[in-house]
Short mmCIF file of C-alpha atoms in Angstrom, two decimals:
data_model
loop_
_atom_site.label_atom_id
_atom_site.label_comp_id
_atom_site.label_asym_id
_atom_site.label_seq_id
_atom_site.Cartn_x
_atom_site.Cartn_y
_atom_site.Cartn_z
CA UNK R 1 0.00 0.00 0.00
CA UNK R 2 1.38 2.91 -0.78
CA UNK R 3 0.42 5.77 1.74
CA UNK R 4 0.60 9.51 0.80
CA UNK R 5 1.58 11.05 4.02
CA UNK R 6 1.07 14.46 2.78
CA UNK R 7 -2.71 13.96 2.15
CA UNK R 8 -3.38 11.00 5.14
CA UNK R 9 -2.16 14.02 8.01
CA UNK R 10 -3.96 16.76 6.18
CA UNK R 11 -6.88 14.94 5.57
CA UNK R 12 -6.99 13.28 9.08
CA UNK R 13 -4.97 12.21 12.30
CA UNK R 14 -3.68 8.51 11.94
CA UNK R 15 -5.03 6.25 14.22
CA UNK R 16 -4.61 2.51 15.27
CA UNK R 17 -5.13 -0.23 12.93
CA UNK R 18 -8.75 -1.94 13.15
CA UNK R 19 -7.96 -5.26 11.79
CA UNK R 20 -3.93 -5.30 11.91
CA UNK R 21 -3.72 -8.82 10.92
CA UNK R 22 -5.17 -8.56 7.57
CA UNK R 23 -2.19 -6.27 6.66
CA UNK R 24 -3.30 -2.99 7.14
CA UNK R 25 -1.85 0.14 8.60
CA UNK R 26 -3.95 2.41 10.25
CA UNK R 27 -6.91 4.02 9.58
CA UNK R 28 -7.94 7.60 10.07
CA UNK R 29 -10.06 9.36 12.05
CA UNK R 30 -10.11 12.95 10.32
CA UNK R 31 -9.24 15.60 13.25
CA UNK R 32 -7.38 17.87 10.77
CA UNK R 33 -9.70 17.32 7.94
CA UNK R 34 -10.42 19.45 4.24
CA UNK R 35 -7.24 18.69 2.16
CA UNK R 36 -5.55 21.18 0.08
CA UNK R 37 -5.10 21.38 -3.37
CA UNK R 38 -1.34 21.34 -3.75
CA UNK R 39 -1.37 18.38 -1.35
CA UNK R 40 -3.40 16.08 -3.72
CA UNK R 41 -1.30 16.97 -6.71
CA UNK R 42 1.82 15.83 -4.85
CA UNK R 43 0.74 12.60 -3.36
CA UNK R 44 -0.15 11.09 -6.78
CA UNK R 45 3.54 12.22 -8.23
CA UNK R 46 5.30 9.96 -5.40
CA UNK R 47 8.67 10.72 -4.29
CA UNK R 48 9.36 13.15 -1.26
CA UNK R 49 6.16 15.68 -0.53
CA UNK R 50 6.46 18.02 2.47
CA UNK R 51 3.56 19.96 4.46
CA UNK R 52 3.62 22.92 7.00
CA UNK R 53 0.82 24.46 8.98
CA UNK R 54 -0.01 26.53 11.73
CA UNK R 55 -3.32 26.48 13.61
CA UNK R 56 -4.14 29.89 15.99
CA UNK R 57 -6.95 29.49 17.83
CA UNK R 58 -9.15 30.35 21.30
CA UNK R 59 -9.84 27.44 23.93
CA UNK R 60 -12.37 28.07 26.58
CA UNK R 61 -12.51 25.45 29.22
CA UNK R 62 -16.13 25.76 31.47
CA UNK R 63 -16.19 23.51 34.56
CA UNK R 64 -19.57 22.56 35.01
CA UNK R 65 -19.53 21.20 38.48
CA UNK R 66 -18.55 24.77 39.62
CA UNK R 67 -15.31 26.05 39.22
CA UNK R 68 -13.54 29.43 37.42
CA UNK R 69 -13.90 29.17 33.77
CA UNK R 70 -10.33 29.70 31.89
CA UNK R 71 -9.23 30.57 28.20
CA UNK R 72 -6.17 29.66 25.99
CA UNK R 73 -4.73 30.99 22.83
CA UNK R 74 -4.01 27.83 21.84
CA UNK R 75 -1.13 27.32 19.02
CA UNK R 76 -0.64 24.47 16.80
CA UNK R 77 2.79 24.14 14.45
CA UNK R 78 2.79 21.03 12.32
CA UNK R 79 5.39 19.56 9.93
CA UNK R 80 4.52 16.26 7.94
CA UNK R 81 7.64 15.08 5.43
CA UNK R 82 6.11 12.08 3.29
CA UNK R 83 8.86 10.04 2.53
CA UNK R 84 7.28 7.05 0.03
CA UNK R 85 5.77 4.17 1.34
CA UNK R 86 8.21 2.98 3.51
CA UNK R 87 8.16 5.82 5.47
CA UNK R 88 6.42 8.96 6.78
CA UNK R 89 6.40 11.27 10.07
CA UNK R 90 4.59 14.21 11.20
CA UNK R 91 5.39 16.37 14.15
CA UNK R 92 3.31 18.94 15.96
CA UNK R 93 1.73 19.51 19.19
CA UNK R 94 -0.42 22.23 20.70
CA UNK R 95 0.86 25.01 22.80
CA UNK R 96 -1.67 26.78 25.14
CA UNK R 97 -1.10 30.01 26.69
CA UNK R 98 -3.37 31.51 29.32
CA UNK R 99 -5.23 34.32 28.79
CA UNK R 100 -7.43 35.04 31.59
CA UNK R 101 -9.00 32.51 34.59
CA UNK R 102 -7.22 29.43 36.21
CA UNK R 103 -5.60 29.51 40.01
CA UNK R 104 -3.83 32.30 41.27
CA UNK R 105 -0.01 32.01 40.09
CA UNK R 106 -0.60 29.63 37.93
CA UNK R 107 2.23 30.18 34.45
CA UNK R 108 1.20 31.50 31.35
CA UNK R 109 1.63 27.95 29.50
CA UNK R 110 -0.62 25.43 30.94
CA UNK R 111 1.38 23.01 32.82
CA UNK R 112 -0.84 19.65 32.94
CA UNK R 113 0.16 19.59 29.04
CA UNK R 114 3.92 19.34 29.58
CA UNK R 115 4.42 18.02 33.13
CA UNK R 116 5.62 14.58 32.55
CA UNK R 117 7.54 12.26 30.45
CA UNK R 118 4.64 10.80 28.58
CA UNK R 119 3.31 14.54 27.54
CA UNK R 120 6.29 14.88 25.34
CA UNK R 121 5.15 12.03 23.43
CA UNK R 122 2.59 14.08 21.75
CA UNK R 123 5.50 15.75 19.77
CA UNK R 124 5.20 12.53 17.14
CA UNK R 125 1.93 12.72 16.02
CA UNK R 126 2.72 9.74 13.54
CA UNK R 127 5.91 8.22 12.39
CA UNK R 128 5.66 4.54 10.37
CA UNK R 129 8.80 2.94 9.49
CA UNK R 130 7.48 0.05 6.48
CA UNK R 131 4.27 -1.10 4.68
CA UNK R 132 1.78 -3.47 5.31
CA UNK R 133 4.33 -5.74 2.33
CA UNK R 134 7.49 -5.10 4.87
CA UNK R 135 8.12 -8.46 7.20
CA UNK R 136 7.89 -5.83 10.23
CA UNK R 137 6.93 -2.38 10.12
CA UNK R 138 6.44 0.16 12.87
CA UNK R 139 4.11 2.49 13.60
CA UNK R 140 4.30 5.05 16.95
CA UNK R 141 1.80 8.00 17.55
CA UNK R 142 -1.75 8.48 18.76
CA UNK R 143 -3.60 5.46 19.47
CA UNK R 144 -7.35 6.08 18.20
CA UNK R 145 -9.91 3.71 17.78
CA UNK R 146 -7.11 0.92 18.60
CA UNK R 147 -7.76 -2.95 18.47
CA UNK R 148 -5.43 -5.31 19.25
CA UNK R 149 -6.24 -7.92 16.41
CA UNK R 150 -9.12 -9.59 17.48
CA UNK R 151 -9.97 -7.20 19.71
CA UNK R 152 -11.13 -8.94 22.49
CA UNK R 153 -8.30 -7.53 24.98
CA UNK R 154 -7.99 -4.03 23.51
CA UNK R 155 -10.73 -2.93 21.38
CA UNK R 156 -10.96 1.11 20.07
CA UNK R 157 -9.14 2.26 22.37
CA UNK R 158 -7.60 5.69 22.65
CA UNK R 159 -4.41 6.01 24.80
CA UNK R 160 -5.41 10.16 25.34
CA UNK R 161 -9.01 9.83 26.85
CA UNK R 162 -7.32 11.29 29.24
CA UNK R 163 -7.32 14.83 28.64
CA UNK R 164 -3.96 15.80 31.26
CA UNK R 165 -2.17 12.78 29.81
CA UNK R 166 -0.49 13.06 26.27
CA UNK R 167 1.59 9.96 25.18
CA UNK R 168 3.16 8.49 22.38
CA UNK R 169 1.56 5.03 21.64
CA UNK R 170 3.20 2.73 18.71
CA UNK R 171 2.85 -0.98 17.59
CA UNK R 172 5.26 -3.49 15.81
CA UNK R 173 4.45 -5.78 13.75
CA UNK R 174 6.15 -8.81 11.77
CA UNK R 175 5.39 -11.97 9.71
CA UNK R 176 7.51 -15.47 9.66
CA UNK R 177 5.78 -18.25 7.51
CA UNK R 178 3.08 -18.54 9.48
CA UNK R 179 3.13 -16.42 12.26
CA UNK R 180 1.99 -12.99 12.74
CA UNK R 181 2.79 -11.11 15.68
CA UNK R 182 1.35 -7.93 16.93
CA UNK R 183 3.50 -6.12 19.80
CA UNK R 184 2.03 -2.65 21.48
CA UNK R 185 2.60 0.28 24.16
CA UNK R 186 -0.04 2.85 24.91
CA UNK R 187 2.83 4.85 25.42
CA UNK R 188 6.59 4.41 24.49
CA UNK R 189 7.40 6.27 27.30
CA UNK R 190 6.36 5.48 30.38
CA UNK R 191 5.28 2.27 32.01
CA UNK R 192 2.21 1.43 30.94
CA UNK R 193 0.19 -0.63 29.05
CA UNK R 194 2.13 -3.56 26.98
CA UNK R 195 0.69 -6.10 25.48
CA UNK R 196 0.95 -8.96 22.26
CA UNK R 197 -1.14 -11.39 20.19
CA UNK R 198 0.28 -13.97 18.12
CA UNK R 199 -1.89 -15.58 15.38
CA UNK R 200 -0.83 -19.12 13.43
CA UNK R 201 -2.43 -19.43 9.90
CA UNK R 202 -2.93 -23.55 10.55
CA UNK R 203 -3.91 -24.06 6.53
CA UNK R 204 -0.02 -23.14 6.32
CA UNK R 205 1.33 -25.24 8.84
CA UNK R 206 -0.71 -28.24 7.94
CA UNK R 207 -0.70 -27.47 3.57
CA UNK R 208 2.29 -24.88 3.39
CA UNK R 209 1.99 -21.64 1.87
CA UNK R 210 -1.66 -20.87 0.10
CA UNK R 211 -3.28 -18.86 -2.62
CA UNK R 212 -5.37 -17.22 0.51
CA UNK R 213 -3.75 -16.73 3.61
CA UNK R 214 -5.23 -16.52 6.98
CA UNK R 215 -8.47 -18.30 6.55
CA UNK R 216 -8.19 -20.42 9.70
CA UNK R 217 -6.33 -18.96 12.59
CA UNK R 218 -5.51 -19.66 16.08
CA UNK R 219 -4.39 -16.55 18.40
CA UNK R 220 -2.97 -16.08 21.71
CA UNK R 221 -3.09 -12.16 23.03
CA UNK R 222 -1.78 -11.14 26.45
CA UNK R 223 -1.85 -7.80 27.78
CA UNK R 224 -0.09 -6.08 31.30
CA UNK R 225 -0.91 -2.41 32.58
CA UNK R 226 1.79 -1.12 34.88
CA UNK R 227 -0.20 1.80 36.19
CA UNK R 228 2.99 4.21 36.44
CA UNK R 229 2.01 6.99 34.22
CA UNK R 230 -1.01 9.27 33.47
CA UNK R 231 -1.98 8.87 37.25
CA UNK R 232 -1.18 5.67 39.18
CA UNK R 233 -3.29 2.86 39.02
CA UNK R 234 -3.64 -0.87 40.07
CA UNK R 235 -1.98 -3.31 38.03
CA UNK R 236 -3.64 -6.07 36.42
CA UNK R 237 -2.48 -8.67 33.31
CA UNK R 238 -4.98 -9.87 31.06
CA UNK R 239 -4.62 -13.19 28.26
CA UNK R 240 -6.88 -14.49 25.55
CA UNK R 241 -7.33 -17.32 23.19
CA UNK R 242 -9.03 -17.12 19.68
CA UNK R 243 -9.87 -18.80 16.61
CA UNK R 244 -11.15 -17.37 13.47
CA UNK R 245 -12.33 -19.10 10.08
CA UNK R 246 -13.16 -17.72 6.83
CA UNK R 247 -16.32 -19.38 5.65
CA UNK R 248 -17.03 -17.46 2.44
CA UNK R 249 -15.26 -15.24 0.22
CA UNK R 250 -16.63 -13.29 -3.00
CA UNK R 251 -15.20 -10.96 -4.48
CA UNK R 252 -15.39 -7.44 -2.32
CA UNK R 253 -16.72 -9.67 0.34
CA UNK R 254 -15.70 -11.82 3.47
CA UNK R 255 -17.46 -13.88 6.12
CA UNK R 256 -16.06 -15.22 9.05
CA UNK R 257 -16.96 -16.57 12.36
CA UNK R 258 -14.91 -16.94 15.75
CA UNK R 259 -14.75 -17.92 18.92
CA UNK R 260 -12.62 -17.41 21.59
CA UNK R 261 -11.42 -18.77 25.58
CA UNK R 262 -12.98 -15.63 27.00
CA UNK R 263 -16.54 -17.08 26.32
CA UNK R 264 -17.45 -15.35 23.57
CA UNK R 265 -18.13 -16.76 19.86
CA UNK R 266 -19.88 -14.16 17.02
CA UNK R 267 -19.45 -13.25 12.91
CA UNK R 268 -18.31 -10.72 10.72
CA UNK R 269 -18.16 -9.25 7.43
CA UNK R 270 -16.12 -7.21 5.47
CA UNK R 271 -17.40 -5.65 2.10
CA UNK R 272 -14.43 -3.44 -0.33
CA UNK R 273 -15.70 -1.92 -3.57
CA UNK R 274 -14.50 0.76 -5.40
CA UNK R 275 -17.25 2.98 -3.34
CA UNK R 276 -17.45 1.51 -0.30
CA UNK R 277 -15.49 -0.11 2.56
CA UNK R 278 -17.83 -1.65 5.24
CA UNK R 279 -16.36 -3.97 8.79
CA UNK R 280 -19.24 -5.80 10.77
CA UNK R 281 -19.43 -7.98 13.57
CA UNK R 282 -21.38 -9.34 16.00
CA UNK R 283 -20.66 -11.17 19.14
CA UNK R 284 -22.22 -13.28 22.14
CA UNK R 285 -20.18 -12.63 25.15
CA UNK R 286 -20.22 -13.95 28.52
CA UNK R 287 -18.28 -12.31 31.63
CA UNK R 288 -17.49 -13.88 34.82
CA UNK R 289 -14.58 -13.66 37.42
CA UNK R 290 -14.43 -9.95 36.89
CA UNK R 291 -13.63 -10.19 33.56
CA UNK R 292 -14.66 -8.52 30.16
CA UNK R 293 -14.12 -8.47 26.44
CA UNK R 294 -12.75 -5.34 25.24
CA UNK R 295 -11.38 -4.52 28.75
CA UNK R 296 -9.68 -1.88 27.43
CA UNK R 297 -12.05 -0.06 25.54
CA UNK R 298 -12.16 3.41 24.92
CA UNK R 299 -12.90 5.23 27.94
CA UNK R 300 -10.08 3.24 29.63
CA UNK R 301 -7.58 5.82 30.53
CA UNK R 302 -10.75 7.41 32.59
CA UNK R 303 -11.79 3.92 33.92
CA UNK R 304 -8.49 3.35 35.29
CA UNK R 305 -9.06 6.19 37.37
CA UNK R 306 -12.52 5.94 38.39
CA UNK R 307 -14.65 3.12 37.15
CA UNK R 308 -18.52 3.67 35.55
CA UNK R 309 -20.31 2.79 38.70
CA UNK R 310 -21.30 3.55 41.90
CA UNK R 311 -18.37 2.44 43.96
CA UNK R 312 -15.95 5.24 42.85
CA UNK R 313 -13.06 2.73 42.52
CA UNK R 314 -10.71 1.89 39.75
CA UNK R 315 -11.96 -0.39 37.17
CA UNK R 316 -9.63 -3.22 38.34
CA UNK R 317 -11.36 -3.02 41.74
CA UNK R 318 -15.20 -1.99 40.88
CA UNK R 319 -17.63 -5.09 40.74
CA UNK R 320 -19.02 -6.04 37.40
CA UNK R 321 -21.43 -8.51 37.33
CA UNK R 322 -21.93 -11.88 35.72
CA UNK R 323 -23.95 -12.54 33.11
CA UNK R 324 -23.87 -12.69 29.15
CA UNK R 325 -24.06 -9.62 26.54
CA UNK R 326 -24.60 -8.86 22.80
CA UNK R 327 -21.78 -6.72 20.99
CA UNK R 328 -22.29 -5.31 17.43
CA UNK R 329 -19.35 -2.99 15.96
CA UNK R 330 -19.79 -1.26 12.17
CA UNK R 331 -17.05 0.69 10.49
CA UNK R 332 -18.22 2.21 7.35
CA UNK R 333 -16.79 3.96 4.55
CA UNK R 334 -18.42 5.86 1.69
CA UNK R 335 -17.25 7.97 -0.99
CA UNK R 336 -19.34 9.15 -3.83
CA UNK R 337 -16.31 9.14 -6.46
CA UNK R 338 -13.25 6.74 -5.42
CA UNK R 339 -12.67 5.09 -2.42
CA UNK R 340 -8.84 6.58 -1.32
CA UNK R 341 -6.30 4.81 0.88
CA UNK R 342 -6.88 7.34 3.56
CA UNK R 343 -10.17 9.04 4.72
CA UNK R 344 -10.79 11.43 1.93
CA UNK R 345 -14.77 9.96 1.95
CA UNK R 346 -18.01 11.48 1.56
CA UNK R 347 -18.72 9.40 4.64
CA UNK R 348 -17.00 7.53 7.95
CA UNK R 349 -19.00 5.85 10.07
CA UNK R 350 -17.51 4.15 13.52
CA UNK R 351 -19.64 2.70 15.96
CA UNK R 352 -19.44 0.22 18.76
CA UNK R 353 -22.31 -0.87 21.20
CA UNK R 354 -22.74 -3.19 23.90
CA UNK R 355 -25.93 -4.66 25.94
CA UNK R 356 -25.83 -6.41 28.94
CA UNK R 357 -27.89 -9.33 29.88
CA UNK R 358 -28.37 -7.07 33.49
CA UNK R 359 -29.46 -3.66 32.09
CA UNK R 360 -26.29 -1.56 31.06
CA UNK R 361 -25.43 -0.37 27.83
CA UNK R 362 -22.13 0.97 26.69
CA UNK R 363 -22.15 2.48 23.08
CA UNK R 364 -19.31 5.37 21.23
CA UNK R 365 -19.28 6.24 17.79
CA UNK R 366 -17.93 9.01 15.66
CA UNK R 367 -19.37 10.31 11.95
CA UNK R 368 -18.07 12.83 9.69
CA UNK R 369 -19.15 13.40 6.36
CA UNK R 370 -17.34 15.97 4.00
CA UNK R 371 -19.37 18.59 1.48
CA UNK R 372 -18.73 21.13 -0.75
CA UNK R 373 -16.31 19.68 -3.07
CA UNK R 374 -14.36 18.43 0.15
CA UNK R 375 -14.09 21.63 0.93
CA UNK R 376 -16.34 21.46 4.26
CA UNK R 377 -16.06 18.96 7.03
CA UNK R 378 -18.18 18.08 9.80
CA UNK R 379 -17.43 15.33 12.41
CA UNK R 380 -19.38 14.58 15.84
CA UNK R 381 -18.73 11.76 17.75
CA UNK R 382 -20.21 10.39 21.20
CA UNK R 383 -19.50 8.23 23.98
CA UNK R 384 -22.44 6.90 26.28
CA UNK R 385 -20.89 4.37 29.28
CA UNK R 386 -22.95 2.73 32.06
CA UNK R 387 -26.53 3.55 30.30
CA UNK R 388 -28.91 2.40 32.73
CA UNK R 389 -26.64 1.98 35.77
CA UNK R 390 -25.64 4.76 38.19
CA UNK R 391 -22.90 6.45 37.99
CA UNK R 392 -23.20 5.97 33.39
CA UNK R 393 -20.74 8.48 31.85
CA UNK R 394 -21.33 10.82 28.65
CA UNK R 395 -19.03 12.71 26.99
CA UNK R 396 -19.74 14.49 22.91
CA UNK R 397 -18.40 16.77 21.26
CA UNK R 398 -18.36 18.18 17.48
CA UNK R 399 -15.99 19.34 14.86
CA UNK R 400 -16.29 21.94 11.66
CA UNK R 401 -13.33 22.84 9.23
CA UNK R 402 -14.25 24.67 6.35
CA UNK R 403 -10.92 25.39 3.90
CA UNK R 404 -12.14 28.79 1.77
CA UNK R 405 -9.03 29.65 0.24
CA UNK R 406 -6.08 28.10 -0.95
CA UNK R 407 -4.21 27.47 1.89
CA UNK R 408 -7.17 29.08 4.46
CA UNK R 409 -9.12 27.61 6.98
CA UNK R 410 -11.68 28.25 9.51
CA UNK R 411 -12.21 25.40 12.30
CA UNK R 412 -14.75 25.36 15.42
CA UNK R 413 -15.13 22.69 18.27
CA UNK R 414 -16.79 21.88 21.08
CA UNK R 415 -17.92 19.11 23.51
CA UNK R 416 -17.35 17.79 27.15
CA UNK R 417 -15.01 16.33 28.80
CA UNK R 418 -14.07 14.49 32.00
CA UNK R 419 -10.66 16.27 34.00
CA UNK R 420 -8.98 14.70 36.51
CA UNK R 421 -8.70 16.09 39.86
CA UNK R 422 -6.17 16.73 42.48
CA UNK R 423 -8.73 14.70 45.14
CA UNK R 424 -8.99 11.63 42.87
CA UNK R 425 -12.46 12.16 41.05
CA UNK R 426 -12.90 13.41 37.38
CA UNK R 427 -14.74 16.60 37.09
CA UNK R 428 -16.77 17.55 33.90
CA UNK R 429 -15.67 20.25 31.65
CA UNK R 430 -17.41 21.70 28.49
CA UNK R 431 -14.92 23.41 26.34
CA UNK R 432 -14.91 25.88 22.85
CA UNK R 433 -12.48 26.53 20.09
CA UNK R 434 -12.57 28.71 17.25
CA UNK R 435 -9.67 29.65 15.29
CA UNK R 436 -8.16 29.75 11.64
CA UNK R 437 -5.09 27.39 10.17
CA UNK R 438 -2.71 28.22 7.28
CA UNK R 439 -0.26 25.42 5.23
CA UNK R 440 1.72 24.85 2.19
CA UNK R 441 2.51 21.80 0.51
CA UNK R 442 5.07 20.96 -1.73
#
């Protein structure tokens, strides 16, 4: 696959993979959306391309649960060099400076953004060392929307939920014969989660090498959180067994079903036309022993803080009850021309939800759909934990970028979000941003 940097971080930021084993690098949720002109033209000449830009904008962050209200001018330099296929990196984090509100004495830059180890991580915004042909490749960055192959350990996650905690995630990956092996850090610089899966193509061992790889497959997945950075939390190590089969393939479409150790056994689908790129699946699950599918999910870095429920407690220490659930998961992508290898599409559509046997429901999604000749961009995206239950979390927020010159653009946010606090407990904040971006690509 050959990636054009250039347009993949103007378009979008890269995120975690959502099926890794089938060979794919990341795929992008667009938080930098509406893609130049000059950019496009570049990507499709290959060779070097090169991007710069520079986001000014105001932040307003509103406690809701009382507190003073304070505003940023909030800064964003970015630098993306797109170096072929094999390679590609782009650099760029925000830099907020205080313009009114916060505690007494409190410096001009805002300190929770670049007062540990880990925050410096957000520096690399993406840097990928191979393709999905190399026998490994590397990939180190934001973790969004994040599954660890099957999924069933870590499953769209994002390693900065946590809106104080900034790190640098990445994920290696390599293929011998007929083993794949999938090796990640939510961040590569502090100790925190680590984790693996290794998957066997058994048509390979028992035949040899075939025309279609990976139709049955045994995996193993094990995954340890230290709970040393981002806020300390209890440890805990997590493993899981799977197997998956390919029933029926057609061409642009897959079926598969799957089962795993954990207690869970469901189906999928995967549909690829020139148009459209659709993921489905749907799983029986069944918890017991304190344990869940998807344990870390993607409100995880607030879980492991305070847990969705009643008892205040990290996640590793709240109950959760026994009993059996239904999980159904759809990733869907639309364009109205040509399907790209990045997220310039008419439509994305990413949505995961969850019902419990014993009344909760857990459901987060994101959509953004571009108009105007790509020229306009709108995104929202939600994330409902705990529905029924006390204690259930909520969190949205919304995104417009609207490029109206060459190398001008407006963008506006807003949402909620949940803070941590000095006592232990996450406090909600709503926050705005309005500002304007300039780049140049060559």
């Amino acid at each position: 696959m050959t990636l054009t940097w250039v347009a993949v971080l103007l378009l979008t930021q890269v995120t975690g993979a959502e099926e890794p084993a089938d060979g794919a690098w990341p795929s992008a949720s667009s938080a930098e959306a509406v893609l130049p002109a000059p950019a496009t033209a570049a990507g499709e000449g290959g060779g070097w391309n090169s991007l710069l830009r520079l986001e000014a904008s105001t932040l307003a962050l509103l406690p809701r649960g009382g507190g003073e209200p304070v505003g940023y001018a909030q800064l964003s330099p970015m630098l993306v060099v797109d170096g072929g296929g094999a390679w590609g990196l782009h650099m760029g984090a925000p830099v907020r400076l205080r313009l009114w509100g916060g505690e007494a004495g409190a410096g001009r830059v805002r300190k929770e953004d670049w007062d540990s180890l880990s925050d410096w991580g957000q520096v690399v915004r993406a840097l990928k060392l191979g393709s999905e042909a190399s026998a490994v490749a590397l990939w180190v960055g934001a973790l969004e929307d994040y599954s660890l192959l099957s999924g069933h350990l870590v499953r769209r996650y994002s390693n900065r939920a946590n809106p104080d905690y900034h790190p640098a995630g990445g994920y290696l990956t390599s293929t011998v014969g007929p083993l794949f092996v999938e090796v990640f850090t939510s961040d590569m610089l502090g100790a925190r989660l680590v984790g693996a899966q290794a998957e066997v193509d058994l048509a390979h061992v028992l035949a040899g090498p075939l025309r279609e790889p990976g139709r049955y497959t045994l995996g193993l997945s094990a995954v340890r959180e230290w709970g040393r950075a981002g806020g300390q939390s209890p440890q805990v190590t997590l493993a899981h067994v799977d197997g998956t089969a390919v029933v029926m393939v057609r061409p642009g479409f897959e079926l598969h079903v799957l089962a795993g150790w954990g207690a869970v056994v469901g189906m999928g689908a995967d549909a690829l036309t020139p148009t459209l790129d659709m993921k489905l699946r749907l799983e029986v699950r069944r918890q017991r022993g304190g344990f869940r599918q998807g344990y870390f999910g993607p409100d995880y870095e607030l879980d492991r803080l305070i847990a969705v429920s009643r008892s205040g407690t990290p996640v590793t220490q709240a109950p959760f009850p026994e009993g059996l659930s239904a999980y159904g998961e759809a990733v869907v992508g639309w364009d109205g021309v040509r399907l790209g290898e990045v997220l310039q599409r008419h439509l994305h559509l990413s949505v995961g939800a969850e019902v419990f046997d014993w009344g909760r429901v857990d459901v987060d999604g994101r959509l953004a759909v571009q108009l105007a000749e790509r020229s306009l961009e709108v995104a929202v995206s939600g994330l409902a934990r705990g529905l029924g239950q006390p204690g259930a979390r909520h969190l949205y927020s919304a995104e417009v970028r609207w490029r109206f010159g060459r190398r001008l653009y407006a963008l506006a946010q807003g949402g909620t979000r949940l803070y941590p606090g000095a006592d232990g407990t996450l406090s909600p904040v709503a926050f705005a941003s309005l500002g304007m971006g300039v780049d140049d690509a060559r």
